[in-house]
Amino acid sequence: MPKKPIVTVGRRKTAVARAVIREGKGRIRINNIPLEIYQPEVARWRIMEPILLAGEEIVNKVDIDVNVRGGGFMGQADAAAMAIARALVEWTKRKKLEKRILEYNRALLVGDPRRKEPKKFGGPGARRRRQTSYR
């Protein structure tokens, strides 16, 4: 009996990524674009980090589809990497893989709670105020 697909979520700043992992042949798609041709290259390498840490014997047996919305290209890459890392750990149920990912980069499994501070009145941003003249 085939294993049930697992859905995981990764977040970074305002980017949200949903990863669906199921049995397959090692195909990885980000917004229906194969990872091999995903641009920019810096983002592609960031997304590949958990895949390289997991190893080929795990990744070649699964298909991963990632849907990413919001944020910039690097925030989306971090969110996608987090979703993939969580999916692989949940799929394999191996503490060894989880430990290896946490040692490499804790942010791949544990979210970063920092968010943009809300803007206040009396200035252009959250902290910056209008310049005052004294004479």
Short mmCIF file of C-alpha atoms in Angstrom, two decimals:
data_model
loop_
_atom_site.label_atom_id
_atom_site.label_comp_id
_atom_site.label_asym_id
_atom_site.label_seq_id
_atom_site.Cartn_x
_atom_site.Cartn_y
_atom_site.Cartn_z
CA MET A 1 0.00 0.00 0.00
CA PRO A 2 1.47 3.38 -0.98
CA LYS A 3 2.29 5.87 1.74
CA LYS A 4 -0.10 8.81 2.16
CA PRO A 5 1.13 12.22 0.92
CA ILE A 6 2.35 14.58 3.65
CA VAL A 7 1.74 18.36 3.54
CA THR A 8 4.10 20.68 5.42
CA VAL A 9 4.36 24.47 5.71
CA GLY A 10 7.42 26.73 5.80
CA ARG A 11 7.34 30.46 6.51
CA ARG A 12 9.90 33.25 6.22
CA LYS A 13 8.98 36.94 6.63
CA THR A 14 5.82 37.23 4.49
CA ALA A 15 6.52 34.19 2.26
CA VAL A 16 4.54 31.01 2.85
CA ALA A 17 5.47 27.69 1.22
CA ARG A 18 3.36 24.51 1.18
CA ALA A 19 5.19 21.29 0.32
CA VAL A 20 3.47 18.04 -0.65
CA ILE A 21 5.70 14.96 -0.45
CA ARG A 22 4.61 11.65 -1.99
CA GLU A 23 6.19 8.46 -3.35
CA GLY A 24 7.84 9.03 -6.71
CA LYS A 25 11.05 9.21 -8.71
CA GLY A 26 12.85 12.20 -7.19
CA ARG A 27 11.05 15.02 -8.98
CA ILE A 28 11.12 18.36 -7.14
CA ARG A 29 9.02 21.29 -8.41
CA ILE A 30 8.74 24.83 -7.07
CA ASN A 31 5.54 26.50 -8.37
CA ASN A 32 5.46 23.84 -11.14
CA ILE A 33 9.04 24.70 -12.22
CA PRO A 34 11.59 21.85 -11.94
CA LEU A 35 14.25 22.68 -9.33
CA GLU A 36 17.04 22.07 -11.87
CA ILE A 37 15.99 25.15 -13.90
CA TYR A 38 14.68 27.32 -11.03
CA GLN A 39 16.03 30.91 -11.13
CA PRO A 40 17.84 32.77 -9.52
CA GLU A 41 20.68 30.34 -8.84
CA VAL A 42 21.28 31.65 -5.28
CA ALA A 43 17.70 30.77 -4.36
CA ARG A 44 18.06 27.36 -6.01
CA TRP A 45 21.09 26.53 -3.86
CA ARG A 46 19.23 27.62 -0.71
CA ILE A 47 16.31 25.34 -1.61
CA MET A 48 18.68 22.43 -2.31
CA GLU A 49 20.30 22.51 1.17
CA PRO A 50 17.85 20.11 2.89
CA ILE A 51 17.82 17.85 -0.19
CA LEU A 52 21.62 17.51 -0.13
CA LEU A 53 21.58 16.89 3.64
CA ALA A 54 18.96 14.12 3.28
CA GLY A 55 20.95 12.27 0.63
CA GLU A 56 20.04 10.70 -2.70
CA GLU A 57 18.70 7.40 -1.31
CA ILE A 58 15.80 9.27 0.37
CA VAL A 59 15.18 11.99 -2.26
CA ASN A 60 15.13 9.58 -5.24
CA LYS A 61 12.13 7.72 -3.76
CA VAL A 62 9.88 10.78 -3.35
CA ASP A 63 8.30 13.58 -5.39
CA ILE A 64 8.08 17.01 -3.76
CA ASP A 65 5.74 19.75 -5.02
CA VAL A 66 6.16 23.17 -3.41
CA ASN A 67 3.77 26.10 -3.78
CA VAL A 68 5.19 29.45 -2.61
CA ARG A 69 3.36 32.79 -2.27
CA GLY A 70 4.31 36.24 -0.94
CA GLY A 71 7.61 37.88 -0.04
CA GLY A 72 10.73 38.33 -2.15
CA PHE A 73 12.71 35.67 -3.99
CA MET A 74 15.06 34.92 -1.06
CA GLY A 75 12.24 34.81 1.51
CA GLN A 76 10.42 32.40 -0.80
CA ALA A 77 13.57 30.27 -1.12
CA ASP A 78 13.96 30.09 2.68
CA ALA A 79 10.27 29.22 3.10
CA ALA A 80 10.50 26.49 0.44
CA ALA A 81 13.68 25.06 2.03
CA MET A 82 11.96 24.94 5.42
CA ALA A 83 8.87 23.21 3.99
CA ILE A 84 11.05 20.63 2.18
CA ALA A 85 13.19 19.97 5.28
CA ARG A 86 10.11 19.47 7.48
CA ALA A 87 8.53 17.21 4.84
CA LEU A 88 11.65 15.01 4.57
CA VAL A 89 11.95 14.65 8.35
CA GLU A 90 8.25 13.78 8.68
CA TRP A 91 8.41 11.35 5.73
CA THR A 92 11.49 9.42 6.92
CA LYS A 93 10.70 9.63 10.67
CA ARG A 94 14.47 9.55 11.32
CA LYS A 95 15.90 11.39 14.32
CA LYS A 96 19.35 11.17 12.71
CA LEU A 97 18.24 13.30 9.72
CA GLU A 98 16.48 15.80 12.00
CA LYS A 99 19.66 16.12 14.12
CA ARG A 100 21.84 16.59 11.01
CA ILE A 101 19.57 19.37 9.66
CA LEU A 102 19.41 21.12 13.06
CA GLU A 103 23.22 21.05 13.36
CA TYR A 104 23.66 22.42 9.82
CA ASN A 105 21.07 25.20 10.01
CA ARG A 106 18.45 25.36 12.77
CA ALA A 107 16.33 27.77 10.67
CA LEU A 108 15.51 24.92 8.24
CA LEU A 109 13.25 23.28 10.84
CA VAL A 110 12.57 26.00 13.43
CA GLY A 111 10.83 29.16 12.18
CA ASP A 112 12.15 32.70 12.60
CA PRO A 113 9.46 34.67 14.45
CA ARG A 114 10.72 38.13 13.42
CA ARG A 115 8.21 40.22 11.49
CA LYS A 116 8.06 43.79 10.20
CA GLU A 117 7.11 46.28 12.90
CA PRO A 118 3.86 48.14 12.12
CA LYS A 119 4.09 51.73 10.92
CA LYS A 120 2.98 54.45 13.35
CA PHE A 121 1.67 57.97 12.74
CA GLY A 122 3.97 61.00 12.71
CA GLY A 123 6.61 59.54 10.44
CA PRO A 124 7.35 57.52 7.31
CA GLY A 125 8.05 54.22 9.13
CA ALA A 126 7.85 52.33 12.41
CA ARG A 127 10.51 54.33 14.26
CA ARG A 128 11.56 57.21 12.02
CA ARG A 129 9.93 60.56 12.90
CA ARG A 130 9.59 63.81 10.93
CA GLN A 131 12.51 66.18 11.34
CA THR A 132 11.81 69.09 13.68
CA SER A 133 13.13 72.61 13.25
CA TYR A 134 13.92 74.68 16.33
CA ARG A 135 14.50 78.05 14.67
#
